[in-house]
mmCIF file of C-alpha atoms in Angstrom:
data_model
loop_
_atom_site.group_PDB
_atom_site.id
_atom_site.type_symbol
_atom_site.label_atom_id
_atom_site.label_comp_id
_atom_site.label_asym_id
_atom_site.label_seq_id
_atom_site.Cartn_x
_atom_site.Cartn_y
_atom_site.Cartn_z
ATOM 1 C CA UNK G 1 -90.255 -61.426 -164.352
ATOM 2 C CA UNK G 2 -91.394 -59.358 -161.073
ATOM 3 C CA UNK G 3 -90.366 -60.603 -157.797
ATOM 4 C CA UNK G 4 -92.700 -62.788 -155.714
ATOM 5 C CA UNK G 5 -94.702 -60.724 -153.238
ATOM 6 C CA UNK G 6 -94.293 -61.898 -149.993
ATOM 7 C CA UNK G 7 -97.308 -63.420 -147.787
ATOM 8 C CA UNK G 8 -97.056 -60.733 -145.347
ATOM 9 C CA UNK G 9 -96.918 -57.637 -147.996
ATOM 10 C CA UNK G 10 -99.906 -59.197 -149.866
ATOM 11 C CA UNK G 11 -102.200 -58.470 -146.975
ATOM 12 C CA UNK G 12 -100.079 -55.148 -145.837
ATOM 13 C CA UNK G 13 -99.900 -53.742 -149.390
ATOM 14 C CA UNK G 14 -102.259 -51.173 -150.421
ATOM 15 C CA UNK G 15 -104.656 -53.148 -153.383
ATOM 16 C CA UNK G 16 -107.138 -52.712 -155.551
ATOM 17 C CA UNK G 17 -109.941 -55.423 -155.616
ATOM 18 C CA UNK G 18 -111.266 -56.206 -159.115
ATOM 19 C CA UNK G 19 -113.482 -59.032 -159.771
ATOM 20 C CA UNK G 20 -114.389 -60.448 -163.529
ATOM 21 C CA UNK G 21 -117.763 -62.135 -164.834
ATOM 22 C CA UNK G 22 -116.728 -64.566 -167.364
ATOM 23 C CA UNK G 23 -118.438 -67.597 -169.246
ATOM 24 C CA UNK G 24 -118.620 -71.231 -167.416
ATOM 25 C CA UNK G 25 -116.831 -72.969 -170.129
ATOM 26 C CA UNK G 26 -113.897 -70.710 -170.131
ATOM 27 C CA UNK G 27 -110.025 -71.827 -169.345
ATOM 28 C CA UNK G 28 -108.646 -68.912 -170.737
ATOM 29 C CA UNK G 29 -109.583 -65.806 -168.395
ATOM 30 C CA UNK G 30 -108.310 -66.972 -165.586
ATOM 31 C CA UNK G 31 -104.987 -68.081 -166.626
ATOM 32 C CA UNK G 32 -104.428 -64.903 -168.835
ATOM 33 C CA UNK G 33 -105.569 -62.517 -166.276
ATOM 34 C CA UNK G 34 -103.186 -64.023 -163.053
ATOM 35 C CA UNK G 35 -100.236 -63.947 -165.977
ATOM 36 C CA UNK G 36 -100.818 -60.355 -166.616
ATOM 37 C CA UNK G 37 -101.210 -59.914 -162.781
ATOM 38 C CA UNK G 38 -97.897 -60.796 -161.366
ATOM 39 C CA UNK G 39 -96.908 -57.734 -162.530
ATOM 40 C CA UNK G 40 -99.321 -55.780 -160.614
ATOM 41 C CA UNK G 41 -99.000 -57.458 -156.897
ATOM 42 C CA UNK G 42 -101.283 -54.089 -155.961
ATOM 43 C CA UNK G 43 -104.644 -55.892 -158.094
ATOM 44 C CA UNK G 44 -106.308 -58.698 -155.988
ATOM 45 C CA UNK G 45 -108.260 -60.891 -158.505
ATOM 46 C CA UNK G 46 -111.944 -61.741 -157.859
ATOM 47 C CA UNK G 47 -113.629 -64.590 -160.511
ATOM 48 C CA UNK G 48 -117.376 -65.705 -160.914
ATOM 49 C CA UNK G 49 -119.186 -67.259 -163.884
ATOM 50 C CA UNK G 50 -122.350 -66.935 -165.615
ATOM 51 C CA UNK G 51 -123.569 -69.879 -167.648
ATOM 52 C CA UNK G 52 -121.864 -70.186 -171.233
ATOM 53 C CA UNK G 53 -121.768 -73.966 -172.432
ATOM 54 C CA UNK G 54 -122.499 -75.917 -175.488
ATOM 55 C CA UNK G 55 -123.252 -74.660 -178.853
ATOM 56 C CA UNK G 56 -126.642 -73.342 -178.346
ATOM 57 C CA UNK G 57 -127.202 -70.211 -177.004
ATOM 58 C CA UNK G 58 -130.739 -69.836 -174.919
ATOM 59 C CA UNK G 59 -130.186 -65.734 -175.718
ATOM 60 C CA UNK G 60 -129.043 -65.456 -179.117
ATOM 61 C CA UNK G 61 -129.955 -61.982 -179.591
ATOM 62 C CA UNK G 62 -128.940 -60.012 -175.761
ATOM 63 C CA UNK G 63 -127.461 -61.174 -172.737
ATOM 64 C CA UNK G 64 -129.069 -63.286 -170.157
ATOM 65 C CA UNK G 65 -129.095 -60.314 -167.396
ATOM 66 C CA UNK G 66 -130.551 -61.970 -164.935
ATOM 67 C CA UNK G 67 -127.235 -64.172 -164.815
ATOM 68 C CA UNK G 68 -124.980 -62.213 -165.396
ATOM 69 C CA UNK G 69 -126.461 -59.199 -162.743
ATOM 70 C CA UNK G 70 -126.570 -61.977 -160.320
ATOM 71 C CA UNK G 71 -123.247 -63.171 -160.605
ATOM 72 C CA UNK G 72 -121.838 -59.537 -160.953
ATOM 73 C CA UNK G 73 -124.012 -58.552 -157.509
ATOM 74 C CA UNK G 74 -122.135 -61.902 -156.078
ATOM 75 C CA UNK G 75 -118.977 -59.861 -156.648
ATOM 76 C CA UNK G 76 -120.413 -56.893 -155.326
ATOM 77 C CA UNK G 77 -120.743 -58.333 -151.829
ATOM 78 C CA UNK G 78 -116.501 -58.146 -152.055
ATOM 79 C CA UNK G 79 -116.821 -54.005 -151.859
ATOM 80 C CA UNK G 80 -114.778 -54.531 -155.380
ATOM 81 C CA UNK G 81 -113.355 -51.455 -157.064
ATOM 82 C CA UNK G 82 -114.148 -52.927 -160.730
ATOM 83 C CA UNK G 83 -116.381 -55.713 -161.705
ATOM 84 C CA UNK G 84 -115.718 -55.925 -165.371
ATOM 85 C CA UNK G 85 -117.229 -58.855 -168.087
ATOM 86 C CA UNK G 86 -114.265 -60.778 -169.843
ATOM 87 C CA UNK G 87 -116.210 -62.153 -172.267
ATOM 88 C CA UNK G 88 -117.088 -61.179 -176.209
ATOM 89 C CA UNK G 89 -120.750 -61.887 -176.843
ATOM 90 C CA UNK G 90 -121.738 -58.032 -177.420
ATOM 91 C CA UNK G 91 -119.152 -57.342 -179.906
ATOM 92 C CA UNK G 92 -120.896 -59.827 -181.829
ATOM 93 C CA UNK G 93 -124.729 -58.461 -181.870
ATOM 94 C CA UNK G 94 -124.123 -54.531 -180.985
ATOM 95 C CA UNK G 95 -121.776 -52.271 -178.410
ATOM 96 C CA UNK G 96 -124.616 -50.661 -177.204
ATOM 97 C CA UNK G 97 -124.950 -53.891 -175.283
ATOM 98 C CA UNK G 98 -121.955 -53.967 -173.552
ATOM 99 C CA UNK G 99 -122.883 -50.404 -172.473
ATOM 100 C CA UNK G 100 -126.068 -50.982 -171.215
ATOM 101 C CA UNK G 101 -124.231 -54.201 -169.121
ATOM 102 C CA UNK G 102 -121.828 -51.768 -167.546
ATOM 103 C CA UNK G 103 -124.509 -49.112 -167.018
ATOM 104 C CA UNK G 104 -126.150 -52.084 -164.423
ATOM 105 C CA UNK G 105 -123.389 -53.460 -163.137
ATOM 106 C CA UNK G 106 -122.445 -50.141 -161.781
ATOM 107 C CA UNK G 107 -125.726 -50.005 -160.830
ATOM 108 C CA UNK G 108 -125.894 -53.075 -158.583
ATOM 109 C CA UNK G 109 -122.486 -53.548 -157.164
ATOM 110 C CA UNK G 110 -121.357 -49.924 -156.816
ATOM 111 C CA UNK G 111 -118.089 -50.459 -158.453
ATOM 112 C CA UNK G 112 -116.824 -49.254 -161.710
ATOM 113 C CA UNK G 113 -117.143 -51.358 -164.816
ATOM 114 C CA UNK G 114 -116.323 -52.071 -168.290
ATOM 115 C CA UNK G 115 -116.261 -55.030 -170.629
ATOM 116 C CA UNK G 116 -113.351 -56.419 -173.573
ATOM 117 C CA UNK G 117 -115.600 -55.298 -176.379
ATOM 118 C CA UNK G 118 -115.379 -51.381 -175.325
ATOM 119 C CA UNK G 119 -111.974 -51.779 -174.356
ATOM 120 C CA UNK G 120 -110.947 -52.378 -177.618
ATOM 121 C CA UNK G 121 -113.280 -49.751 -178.724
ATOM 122 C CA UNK G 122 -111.572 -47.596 -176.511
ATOM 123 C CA UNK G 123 -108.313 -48.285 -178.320
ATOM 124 C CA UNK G 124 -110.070 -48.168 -181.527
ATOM 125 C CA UNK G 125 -111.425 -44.963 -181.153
ATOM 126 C CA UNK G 126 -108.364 -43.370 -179.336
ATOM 127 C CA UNK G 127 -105.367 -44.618 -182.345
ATOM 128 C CA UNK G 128 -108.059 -43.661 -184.809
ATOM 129 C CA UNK G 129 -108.588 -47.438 -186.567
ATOM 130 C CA UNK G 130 -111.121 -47.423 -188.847
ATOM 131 C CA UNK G 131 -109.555 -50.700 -191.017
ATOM 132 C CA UNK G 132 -109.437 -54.144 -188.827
ATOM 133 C CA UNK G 133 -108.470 -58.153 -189.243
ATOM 134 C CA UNK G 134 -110.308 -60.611 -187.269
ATOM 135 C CA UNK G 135 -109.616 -63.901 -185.680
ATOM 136 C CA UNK G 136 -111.753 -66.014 -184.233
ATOM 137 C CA UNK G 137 -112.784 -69.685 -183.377
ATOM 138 C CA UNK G 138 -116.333 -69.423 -184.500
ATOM 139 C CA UNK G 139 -118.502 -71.003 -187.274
ATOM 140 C CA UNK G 140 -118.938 -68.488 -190.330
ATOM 141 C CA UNK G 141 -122.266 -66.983 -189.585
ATOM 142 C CA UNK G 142 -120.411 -66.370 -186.284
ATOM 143 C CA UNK G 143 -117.906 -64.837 -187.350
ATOM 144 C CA UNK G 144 -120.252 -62.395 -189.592
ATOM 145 C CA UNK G 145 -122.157 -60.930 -186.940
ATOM 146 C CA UNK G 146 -119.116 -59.822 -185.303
ATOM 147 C CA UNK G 147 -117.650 -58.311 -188.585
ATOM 148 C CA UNK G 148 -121.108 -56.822 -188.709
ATOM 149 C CA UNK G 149 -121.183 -55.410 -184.891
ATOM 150 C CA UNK G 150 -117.672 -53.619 -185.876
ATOM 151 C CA UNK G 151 -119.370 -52.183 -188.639
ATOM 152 C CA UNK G 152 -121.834 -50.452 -187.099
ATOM 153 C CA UNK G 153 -119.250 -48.546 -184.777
ATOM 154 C CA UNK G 154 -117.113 -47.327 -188.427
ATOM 155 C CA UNK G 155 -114.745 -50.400 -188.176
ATOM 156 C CA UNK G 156 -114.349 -52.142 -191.599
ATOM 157 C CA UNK G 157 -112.954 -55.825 -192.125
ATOM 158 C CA UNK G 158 -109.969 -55.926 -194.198
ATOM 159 C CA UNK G 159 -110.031 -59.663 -193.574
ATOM 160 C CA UNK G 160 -111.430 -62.672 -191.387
ATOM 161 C CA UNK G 161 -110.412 -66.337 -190.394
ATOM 162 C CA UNK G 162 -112.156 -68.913 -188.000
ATOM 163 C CA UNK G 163 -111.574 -72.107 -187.057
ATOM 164 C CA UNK G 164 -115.464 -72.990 -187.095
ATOM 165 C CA UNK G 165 -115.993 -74.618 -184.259
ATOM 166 C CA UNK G 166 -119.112 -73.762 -181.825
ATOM 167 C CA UNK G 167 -118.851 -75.684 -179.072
ATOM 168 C CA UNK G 168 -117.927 -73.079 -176.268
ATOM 169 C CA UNK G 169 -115.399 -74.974 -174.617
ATOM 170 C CA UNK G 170 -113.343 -76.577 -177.938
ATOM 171 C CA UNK G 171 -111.956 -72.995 -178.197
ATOM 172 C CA UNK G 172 -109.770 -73.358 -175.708
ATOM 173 C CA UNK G 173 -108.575 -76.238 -177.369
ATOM 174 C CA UNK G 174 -107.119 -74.373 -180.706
ATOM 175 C CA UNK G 175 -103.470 -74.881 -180.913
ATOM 176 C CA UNK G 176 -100.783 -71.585 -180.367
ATOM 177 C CA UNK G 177 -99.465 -72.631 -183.780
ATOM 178 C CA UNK G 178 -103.048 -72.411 -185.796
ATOM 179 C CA UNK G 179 -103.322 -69.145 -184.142
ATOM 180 C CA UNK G 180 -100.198 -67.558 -185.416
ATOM 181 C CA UNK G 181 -100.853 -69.145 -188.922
ATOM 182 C CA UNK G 182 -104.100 -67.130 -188.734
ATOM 183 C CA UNK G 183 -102.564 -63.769 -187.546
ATOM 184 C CA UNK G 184 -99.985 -64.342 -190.032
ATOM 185 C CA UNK G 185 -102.194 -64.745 -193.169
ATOM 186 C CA UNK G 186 -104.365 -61.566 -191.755
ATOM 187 C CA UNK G 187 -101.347 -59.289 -191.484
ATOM 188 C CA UNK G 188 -101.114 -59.923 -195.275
ATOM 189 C CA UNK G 189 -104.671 -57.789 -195.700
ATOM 190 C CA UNK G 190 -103.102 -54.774 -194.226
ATOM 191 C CA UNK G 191 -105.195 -54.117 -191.607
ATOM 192 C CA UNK G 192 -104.417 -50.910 -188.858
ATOM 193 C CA UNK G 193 -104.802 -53.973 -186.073
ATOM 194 C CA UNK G 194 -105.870 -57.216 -185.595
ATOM 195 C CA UNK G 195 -108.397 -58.582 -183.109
ATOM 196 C CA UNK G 196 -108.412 -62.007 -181.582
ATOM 197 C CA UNK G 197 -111.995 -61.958 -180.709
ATOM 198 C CA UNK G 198 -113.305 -64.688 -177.750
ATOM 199 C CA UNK G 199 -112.575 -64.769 -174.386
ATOM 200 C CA UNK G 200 -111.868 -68.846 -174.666
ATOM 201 C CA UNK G 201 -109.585 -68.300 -177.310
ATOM 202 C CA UNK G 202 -105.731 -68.629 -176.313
ATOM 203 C CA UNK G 203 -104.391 -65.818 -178.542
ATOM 204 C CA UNK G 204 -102.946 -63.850 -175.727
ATOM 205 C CA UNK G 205 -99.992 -65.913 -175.118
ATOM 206 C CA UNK G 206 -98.573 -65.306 -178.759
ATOM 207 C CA UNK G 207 -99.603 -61.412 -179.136
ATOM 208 C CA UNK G 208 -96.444 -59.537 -177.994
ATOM 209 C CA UNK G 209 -93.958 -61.692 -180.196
ATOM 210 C CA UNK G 210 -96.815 -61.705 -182.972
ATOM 211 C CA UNK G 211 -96.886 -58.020 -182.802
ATOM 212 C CA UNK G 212 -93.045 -57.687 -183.253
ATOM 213 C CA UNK G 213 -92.854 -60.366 -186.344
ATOM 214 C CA UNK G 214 -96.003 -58.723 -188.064
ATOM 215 C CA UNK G 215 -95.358 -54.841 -187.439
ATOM 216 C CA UNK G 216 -98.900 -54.713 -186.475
ATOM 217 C CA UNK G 217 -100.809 -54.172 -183.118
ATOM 218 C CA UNK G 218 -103.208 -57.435 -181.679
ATOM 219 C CA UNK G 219 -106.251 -56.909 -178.940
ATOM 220 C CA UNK G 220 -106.978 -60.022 -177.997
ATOM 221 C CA UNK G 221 -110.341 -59.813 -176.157
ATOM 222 C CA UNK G 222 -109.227 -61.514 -172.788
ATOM 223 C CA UNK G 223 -105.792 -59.038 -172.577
ATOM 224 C CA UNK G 224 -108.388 -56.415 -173.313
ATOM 225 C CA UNK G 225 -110.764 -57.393 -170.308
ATOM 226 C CA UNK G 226 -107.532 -57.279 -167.916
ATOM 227 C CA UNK G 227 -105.917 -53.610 -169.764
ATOM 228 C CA UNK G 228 -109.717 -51.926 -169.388
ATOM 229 C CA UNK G 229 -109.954 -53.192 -165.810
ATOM 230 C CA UNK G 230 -106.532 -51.475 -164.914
ATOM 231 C CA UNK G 231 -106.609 -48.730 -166.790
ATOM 232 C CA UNK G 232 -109.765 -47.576 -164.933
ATOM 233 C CA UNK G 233 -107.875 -48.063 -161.644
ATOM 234 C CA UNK G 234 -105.570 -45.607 -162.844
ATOM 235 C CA UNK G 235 -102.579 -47.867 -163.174
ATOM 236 C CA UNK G 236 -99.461 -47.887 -164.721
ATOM 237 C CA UNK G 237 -99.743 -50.596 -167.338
ATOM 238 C CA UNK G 238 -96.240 -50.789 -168.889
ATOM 239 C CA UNK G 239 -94.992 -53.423 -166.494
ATOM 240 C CA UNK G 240 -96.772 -56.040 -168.816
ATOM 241 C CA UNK G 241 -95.313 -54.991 -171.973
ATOM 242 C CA UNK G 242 -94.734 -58.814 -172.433
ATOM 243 C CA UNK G 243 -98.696 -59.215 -172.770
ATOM 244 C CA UNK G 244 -98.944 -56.571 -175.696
ATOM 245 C CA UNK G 245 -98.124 -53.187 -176.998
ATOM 246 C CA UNK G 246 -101.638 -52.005 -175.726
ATOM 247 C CA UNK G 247 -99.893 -51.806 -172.018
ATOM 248 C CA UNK G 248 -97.171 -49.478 -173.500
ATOM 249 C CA UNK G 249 -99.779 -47.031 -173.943
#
């Protein structure tokens, strides 16, 4: 583990400010992204929240922008270097979404931007997958949009498991052990990688040893928010090989 950073260095030390718009219900960004952090005492964390809560959705088909430009313009008034969206909805209705999102919050806050859906498409499209599994904590129909979204970008489903639950919050709730059941029965479909797919779903802590047992990369969509948001700072991301292959890159 990297050393503690001492009080005076962490106001001395050159940083980069990043700040993250994630859903209200979530207990999983946060915790994830100050994990991955400690290895990069340089990245000062920034967190707001739009509204994401229940298990009805007042915007079913887009994003409410309003929100989420608000809370992203919030961030803005930090003079951030990245304000990124750690959260999955686009990835489950079209990416074209998530690009239009990152086209405005550029526009509003002046910083760069990018979102966990496109930086796993990133990845995708980089290592050449075409063939993916899919984990999630969604009901089925849930789960089917998103398998449909990846479609539409050339990804095919070799397989999919969810936990069918729809209540925003009771993802956070899913035990490690259910999750590596689930990666473990996916593996078996032969898929180029896997995706853990919600940003309230606690896959991240299991990738790395997941990875190693199975023989198979994992993006889980929260790791992704953090590895997009460095990676357009420029920065060296091996330090977190603990977190996942995808910082060995």
């Amino acid at each position: 583990m990297s050393a503690a950073i001492s009080p005076r260095a962490l106001f001395e030390a050159p940083r980069h400010f990043v700040g993250w718009v994630t859903p209200s219900a979530n207990t999983v960004v946060e915790r994830v992204t100050l994990g991955i952090l400690r290895h990069f005492p340089e990245v000062s964390p920034h967190f707001s929240r739009t509204s994401v809560v229940g298990a009805v959705d007042p915007f079913p088909l887009t994003y409410d922008f309003d929100d989420m430009l608000a809370t992203a313009r919030v961030l803005g008034d930090a003079r951030l270097d990245v304000v990124a969206w750690n959260g999955s909805k686009g990835g489950s209705l079209d990416f074209r979404l998530d690009h239009e999102l990152v086209a405005r919050i550029e526009a509003v806050t002046g910083a760069a931007s990018t979102t966990s859906t496109l930086a796993i498409d990133t990845v995708f499209r980089e290592d050449g997958i075409t063939r993916f599994a899919l984990a999630c904590p969604y009901v089925d129909s849930y789960r089917d949009r998103i398998v449909r979204s990846f479609a539409k970008e050339g990804y095919g489903c070799t397989a999919a498991l969810n936990a069918g639950l729809s209540d925003n919050y009771s993802f956070s709730q899913i035990p490690l052990d259910t999750i590596a059941a689930m990666l473990r029965e996916l593996a078996a479909s032969k898929p180029q990688a896997i995706v853990c797919f919600c940003t309230n779903f606690p896959a991240a802590p299991i990738v790395a040893e997941l990875e190693e047992e199975l023989g198979v990369p994992i993006y889980d969509t929260v790791t992704m928010g953090v590895w997009g948001a460095l990676r357009l700072l420029g920065i060296d991301t091996r330090a977190a090989r603990d977190w996942g292959q995808v910082f060995g890159r």
